[in-house]
XYZ file of C-alpha atoms in Angstrom:
420
model
C 27.500 -9.105 2.050
C 31.182 -8.233 2.462
C 32.141 -4.952 4.112
C 35.548 -3.321 4.394
C 37.018 -0.580 6.550
C 38.323 2.233 4.363
C 40.221 5.456 4.891
C 38.111 8.530 4.032
C 40.999 9.647 1.784
C 40.117 6.813 -0.621
C 36.491 7.767 -1.090
C 35.097 8.807 -4.447
C 31.636 9.158 -5.993
C 29.934 5.825 -6.533
C 31.269 4.224 -3.347
C 28.589 2.930 -0.941
C 29.445 3.876 2.635
C 28.215 3.258 6.170
C 29.090 6.034 8.586
C 30.289 4.865 12.040
C 28.273 7.577 13.837
C 24.699 7.887 15.100
C 21.973 9.208 12.787
C 21.613 12.490 14.681
C 25.360 13.226 14.537
C 25.639 13.693 10.758
C 23.699 15.771 8.187
C 22.831 12.939 5.792
C 19.306 11.479 5.594
C 20.694 7.961 5.980
C 23.682 6.514 7.771
C 24.266 4.219 4.777
C 24.244 5.617 1.227
C 26.064 5.784 -2.080
C 28.229 8.887 -2.490
C 26.889 11.133 -5.252
C 29.244 14.119 -5.174
C 32.614 15.417 -4.071
C 30.794 17.736 -1.676
C 29.488 14.709 0.247
C 33.049 13.400 0.568
C 34.200 16.759 1.927
C 31.362 16.721 4.477
C 32.343 13.198 5.610
C 35.920 14.368 6.083
C 34.693 17.429 7.961
C 32.943 15.139 10.462
C 36.403 14.222 11.710
C 36.121 10.611 10.568
C 39.297 8.767 9.623
C 37.590 5.626 8.366
C 34.174 4.506 7.119
C 32.672 1.132 6.230
C 32.333 0.416 2.506
C 30.059 -2.150 0.834
C 31.677 -3.087 -2.516
C 28.584 -4.967 -3.779
C 26.461 -1.828 -3.504
C 29.133 0.458 -4.978
C 29.281 1.489 -8.628
C 32.903 2.630 -8.415
C 35.953 1.237 -6.601
C 37.773 3.159 -3.847
C 40.705 5.326 -4.870
C 44.121 3.649 -4.828
C 46.100 3.570 -1.585
C 48.046 6.792 -1.114
C 51.767 6.110 -0.933
C 53.742 7.342 2.070
C 54.883 10.896 1.562
C 52.265 11.628 -1.093
C 50.065 14.640 -0.415
C 46.311 14.613 -0.647
C 44.406 17.566 -1.995
C 43.626 19.963 0.855
C 40.031 20.244 1.952
C 38.389 23.571 1.180
C 36.815 24.191 4.581
C 34.552 26.973 3.338
C 33.154 24.703 0.631
C 32.727 21.720 2.964
C 31.078 23.855 5.663
C 28.632 25.322 3.129
C 27.855 21.820 1.830
C 27.381 20.518 5.371
C 25.095 23.443 6.255
C 23.011 22.791 3.128
C 22.718 19.103 4.006
C 21.654 19.890 7.572
C 18.999 22.299 6.268
C 17.748 19.674 3.820
C 17.691 17.029 6.548
C 15.714 19.268 8.905
C 13.274 20.103 6.093
C 12.824 16.389 5.338
C 12.283 15.655 9.040
C 9.585 18.353 9.152
C 7.984 16.897 6.006
C 8.026 13.496 7.687
C 6.311 14.924 10.760
C 3.658 16.506 8.549
C 3.200 13.210 6.703
C 2.779 11.312 9.973
C 0.269 13.883 11.235
C -1.696 13.629 8.002
C -1.562 9.835 8.096
C -2.886 9.861 11.666
C -5.779 12.052 10.491
C -6.547 9.661 7.624
C -6.337 6.662 9.983
C -8.879 8.300 12.305
C -11.208 8.824 9.350
C -10.695 5.206 8.327
C -11.419 3.951 11.861
C -14.570 6.075 11.929
C -15.705 4.571 8.628
C -14.962 1.071 9.896
C -17.082 1.709 12.985
C -19.922 2.826 10.722
C -19.552 -0.314 8.586
C -19.774 -2.518 11.700
C -22.868 -0.630 12.841
C -24.496 -0.966 9.415
C -23.898 -4.728 9.296
C -25.210 -5.227 12.836
C -28.431 -3.377 11.960
C -29.091 -5.247 8.710
C -31.153 -8.044 10.252
C -32.988 -6.120 12.974
C -33.349 -2.648 11.418
C -32.625 -2.957 7.666
C -34.127 0.429 6.779
C -31.833 2.214 9.249
C -28.879 0.171 7.989
C -29.484 1.241 4.388
C -29.862 4.879 5.402
C -26.614 4.769 7.399
C -24.755 3.045 4.550
C -26.031 5.629 2.057
C -24.889 8.478 4.306
C -21.441 6.912 4.726
C -20.987 6.331 0.994
C -22.296 9.769 0.020
C -19.766 11.399 2.338
C -16.892 9.248 1.046
C -17.875 9.793 -2.576
C -18.180 13.552 -2.106
C -14.671 13.658 -0.614
C -13.340 11.499 -3.426
C -14.977 13.553 -6.176
C -13.840 16.888 -4.746
C -10.144 16.192 -5.322
C -8.072 16.066 -8.492
C -5.438 13.465 -7.666
C -5.819 10.753 -5.040
C -3.296 9.462 -2.532
C -3.939 5.888 -1.419
C -2.674 5.065 2.086
C -1.910 1.798 3.855
C -4.001 1.496 7.013
C -3.433 -0.337 10.280
C -3.825 -4.107 10.494
C -7.198 -5.679 11.256
C -8.362 -8.398 13.589
C -9.314 -11.734 12.041
C -12.850 -11.356 13.373
C -13.240 -8.103 11.425
C -12.069 -9.412 8.053
C -15.601 -9.301 6.600
C -15.948 -5.600 7.443
C -12.482 -4.715 6.166
C -13.097 -6.570 2.897
C -16.422 -4.781 2.416
C -14.916 -1.328 2.994
C -11.859 -2.123 0.858
C -14.020 -3.191 -2.093
C -16.244 -0.149 -1.638
C -13.373 2.350 -1.595
C -11.385 0.781 -4.435
C -14.522 0.444 -6.572
C -15.350 4.138 -6.159
C -11.779 5.155 -6.929
C -11.715 2.960 -10.010
C -15.089 4.273 -11.189
C -13.970 7.875 -10.759
C -10.794 7.222 -12.767
C -12.875 5.500 -15.470
C -15.162 8.518 -15.800
C -18.328 6.974 -14.357
C -21.162 9.275 -13.287
C -21.517 10.437 -9.692
C -24.636 8.292 -9.365
C -22.820 5.146 -10.527
C -19.880 5.880 -8.235
C -22.220 6.041 -5.234
C -24.080 2.908 -6.356
C -20.737 1.094 -6.528
C -19.841 2.344 -3.063
C -23.020 0.910 -1.560
C -22.636 -2.278 -3.607
C -19.092 -2.666 -2.308
C -20.390 -2.619 1.251
C -23.226 -5.057 0.542
C -21.834 -7.349 -2.200
C -21.015 -10.128 0.289
C -23.961 -9.607 2.626
C -25.218 -13.101 1.721
C -22.263 -14.565 3.626
C -24.061 -13.645 6.814
C -26.197 -16.764 6.158
C -23.154 -19.008 5.624
C -21.949 -20.912 8.741
C -18.784 -19.499 10.314
C -17.132 -22.920 10.219
C -17.163 -22.675 6.418
C -16.190 -19.000 6.204
C -13.260 -19.513 8.575
C -12.177 -22.973 7.450
C -8.466 -22.822 6.602
C -8.274 -26.063 4.667
C -9.886 -27.057 1.396
C -13.679 -27.008 1.365
C -15.632 -30.144 0.539
C -17.778 -30.025 -2.597
C -20.861 -29.569 -0.440
C -19.244 -26.729 1.543
C -18.048 -25.018 -1.644
C -21.540 -25.176 -3.154
C -23.043 -23.734 0.015
C -20.499 -20.882 0.001
C -21.440 -20.068 -3.598
C -25.019 -19.622 -2.429
C -24.017 -16.333 -0.810
C -24.690 -14.521 -4.103
C -28.321 -15.720 -4.100
C -28.754 -15.136 -0.378
C -27.390 -11.606 -0.739
C -29.603 -10.698 -3.682
C -32.694 -12.157 -1.960
C -31.943 -10.280 1.240
C -31.410 -6.944 -0.499
C -34.629 -7.358 -2.489
C -36.478 -6.945 0.800
C -35.417 -3.284 0.817
C -37.278 -0.832 -1.401
C -34.687 1.917 -0.911
C -31.568 0.126 -2.169
C -30.845 0.864 -5.849
C -31.731 -2.127 -8.090
C -28.161 -2.338 -9.400
C -26.845 -2.936 -5.861
C -29.034 -6.033 -5.675
C -27.853 -7.123 -9.128
C -24.194 -6.681 -8.167
C -24.690 -8.835 -5.063
C -25.924 -11.558 -7.406
C -23.380 -11.100 -10.235
C -20.068 -10.171 -8.592
C -18.698 -13.694 -9.169
C -19.738 -13.881 -12.824
C -16.823 -13.865 -15.305
C -16.738 -12.690 -18.908
C -15.789 -16.153 -20.233
C -18.807 -17.794 -18.595
C -16.802 -19.614 -15.912
C -18.331 -17.745 -12.974
C -21.440 -18.296 -10.895
C -24.356 -18.494 -10.188
C -25.647 -18.201 -13.789
C -22.450 -18.617 -15.852
C -23.189 -15.362 -17.676
C -20.873 -14.206 -20.475
C -19.641 -10.836 -21.695
C -22.309 -8.153 -21.892
C -24.794 -10.430 -20.159
C -23.038 -9.262 -16.987
C -24.035 -5.840 -15.676
C -21.317 -3.237 -16.309
C -21.030 -2.207 -12.659
C -20.897 -5.871 -11.628
C -17.882 -6.291 -13.929
C -16.083 -3.500 -12.101
C -16.861 -4.894 -8.649
C -15.648 -8.316 -9.817
C -12.191 -6.876 -10.591
C -11.844 -5.181 -7.189
C -13.297 -8.164 -5.332
C -10.832 -10.537 -6.985
C -7.897 -8.310 -6.096
C -8.784 -7.996 -2.415
C -9.820 -11.655 -2.098
C -6.519 -12.876 -3.558
C -4.576 -10.646 -1.163
C -6.669 -11.988 1.740
C -8.001 -15.467 0.901
C -10.072 -17.580 3.271
C -6.978 -19.720 3.869
C -4.154 -17.328 4.986
C -1.558 -19.798 3.726
C -2.671 -19.004 0.170
C -2.344 -15.229 0.509
C -0.247 -13.362 -2.055
C 1.596 -10.077 -1.899
C -0.071 -7.159 -3.776
C 2.653 -7.083 -6.442
C 2.085 -10.714 -7.433
C -1.715 -10.318 -7.314
C -1.524 -7.420 -9.766
C 0.757 -9.436 -12.057
C -1.435 -12.544 -11.774
C -4.648 -10.717 -12.616
C -3.046 -8.974 -15.573
C -1.449 -12.109 -17.013
C -3.835 -14.907 -16.058
C -7.340 -13.432 -15.692
C -7.746 -11.235 -18.778
C -10.326 -13.582 -20.279
C -12.471 -13.433 -17.157
C -12.236 -9.804 -16.036
C -12.913 -6.468 -17.692
C -9.476 -5.485 -19.002
C -10.249 -1.761 -19.031
C -11.133 -1.863 -15.337
C -8.136 -4.053 -14.600
C -5.819 -1.587 -16.330
C -7.235 1.322 -14.347
C -6.893 -0.606 -11.084
C -3.215 -1.169 -11.871
C -2.771 2.537 -12.607
C -4.442 3.429 -9.308
C -2.470 1.021 -7.144
C 0.809 1.214 -9.028
C 3.047 -1.747 -9.715
C 3.891 -1.827 -6.019
C 0.621 -1.102 -4.127
C 0.578 0.106 -0.517
C 1.524 -2.805 1.724
C 4.229 -4.094 -0.634
C 7.621 -4.917 0.883
C 10.276 -3.702 -1.553
C 13.998 -3.442 -2.103
C 15.206 -0.009 -3.198
C 17.974 0.911 -5.614
C 20.041 1.843 -2.540
C 19.779 -1.755 -1.343
C 17.506 -0.765 1.557
C 14.344 -2.670 2.436
C 11.085 -0.788 2.895
C 7.305 -0.966 3.155
C 5.201 0.999 0.654
C 2.931 3.274 2.714
C 1.253 5.556 0.177
C 0.800 5.821 -3.575
C -0.016 9.075 -5.365
C -2.145 8.579 -8.496
C -0.027 11.196 -10.289
C 3.346 9.638 -9.438
C 2.912 5.872 -9.352
C 6.605 5.102 -9.853
C 7.548 7.079 -6.741
C 5.483 5.887 -3.765
C 6.174 6.877 -0.176
C 8.150 4.131 1.566
C 8.962 3.423 5.215
C 12.589 2.271 5.253
C 14.341 -0.149 7.579
C 17.255 1.560 9.310
C 18.623 -0.162 12.438
C 20.243 3.115 13.492
C 16.852 4.820 13.905
C 14.180 3.739 16.438
C 11.225 1.948 14.873
C 8.815 4.607 16.150
C 10.795 7.214 14.200
C 11.424 5.045 11.132
C 12.222 7.179 8.081
C 9.389 7.471 5.556
C 10.753 8.806 2.299
C 9.459 10.127 -0.991
C 11.416 8.096 -3.529
C 11.374 10.870 -6.119
C 12.821 13.420 -3.699
C 15.404 10.901 -2.495
C 16.424 9.965 -6.047
C 15.655 6.289 -5.444
C 13.665 3.640 -7.300
C 12.174 0.256 -6.451
C 14.119 -2.720 -7.758
C 11.834 -5.572 -6.732
C 9.096 -6.755 -4.390
C 9.901 -9.132 -1.538
C 7.874 -11.713 0.345
C 7.415 -10.626 3.962
C 7.972 -14.215 5.105
C 11.476 -14.122 3.596
C 12.587 -11.084 5.614
C 15.115 -11.446 8.429
C 13.355 -11.308 11.803
C 14.789 -7.886 12.726
C 13.546 -6.286 9.488
C 10.140 -7.982 9.734
C 9.592 -6.699 13.280
C 10.784 -3.211 12.316
C 8.599 -2.797 9.215
C 5.687 -4.844 10.590
C 4.148 -5.898 7.234
C 0.362 -6.026 7.466
C -1.363 -9.401 7.462
C -4.436 -7.668 6.031
C -3.872 -4.713 3.735
C -6.547 -2.039 3.950
C -6.671 1.185 1.969
C -8.047 4.666 2.488
C -7.727 7.722 0.297
C -6.689 11.312 0.842
C -7.013 13.897 -1.913
C -5.732 16.949 -0.036
C -2.034 16.223 0.307
C 0.694 15.909 -2.277
C 3.359 13.526 -0.951
C-alpha cells in the first residue's frame, strides 16, 4: 500500500494520515486515522509537525493542492486548536480508563470461566467412580450459571483464553452448555428447561468417554468402522446416564438425540421433524456450531463468521431455523474470536459482543506503535467504526498474528453486569 510524505498545510478532512510520533505524544486514540474535522488538522499542526505520512488508498479525499511560493496559508487559531487538543486529550484519557475497566472486568470473567472449567473437569472425573456426586456437582454449577444468566437483561459474550488440546472435550461441553442456556433464554424457554439444557450441554457427549482416544484424536479421515464406532457415543451416553435416577429424563434423551436432524439424515434413529425432542433440536444447533469451529481434524476448522454463514445457508433443512436465527442474533455476524478488518483499514480481533448492539462489538486492534500487552480494545460504536469483512487468521502477516494471537479454540463466557 503506497504511502507519501505530505506537508501538514495540505491536509483536509478525508485524508488518512499516520503521525510520525509515539502514541503517548499525541492526543488521538490512534497514530493512524482518517481526518474527520478541521479541528483535528489544527491539533496536528499544533503538535509542531511539518509533515505526516498519508495513505491515499485509505483516504476519501485528496490532499489540498501545493501552496505556491509567496502564497499565505490561513493562520491557525491557537485558542481553538488548544481547546480542541485539550478535548481530545480528555477523551483519550477517558477511553484509556474505560479500557482499564474493561480489562479488569474481563479478568474477573476469565477467573469465573476458569473456575467453571475446573468444576467441569472435576465432574467428568467423578462420573465413573462417584456418579451421584458428579450429578450433584453438575447441577450446582448449572444452577449457579443459569441464575446469573437469568438475573440480567442483556448479555455480553466474551472471548476466553485458549485451551490445551487435552482439554478440548471439557471446553466443548462447557461451550455447548453456556450457548444452549443463552439461546434458550433468548427464545423464552422456562427456567426449568434452561437448566435442563445446561446440564445436557455438559453431558451430551459423555458417551465419548467409551470411545478410544486414537479415534477421538485421529486427525485424518476415519475408516467406516471407526466412524460407526464414534457414532455409538450417543447410545453409550444415553445408557450411561440412565444409570442415574437424579438426572432429568430429557438430559438422557438429548444425549441420545443431539445428532438427529430434522430431515432424517442424522443418527442413531434417523428421526424426522417433531419426532426429535424440542430441547434436543436446540442442542443440535449449538453442538454443530461449536463442532464446526473446532472439528476433530484441526485442518478442517472454520472461522466463526463462515460457520454462521454455512449453517444459515446450507443446514436449514436439518436444523431448527428458529434456534439458528436466535444463535446468529446472540453471536452477531462476527462472533467473539473473529479476526476482522475495520472501516479504518485496521485489523482486529473481536473480543466481546453485546446482545443489544451486535453490529458494534468490542475489538482488540493491531497497532505496532502500542505494546501488545497494552493493545487498544475499542468499542466500535464509540469510535465511529464498522467491520468491513472477516479474515482468516492463517492469512495474517506474522507480526499481526503474533500481536492479536487468534485463538485456536474459541471459548465463550457471559457477563450480564457490564455495558461495553
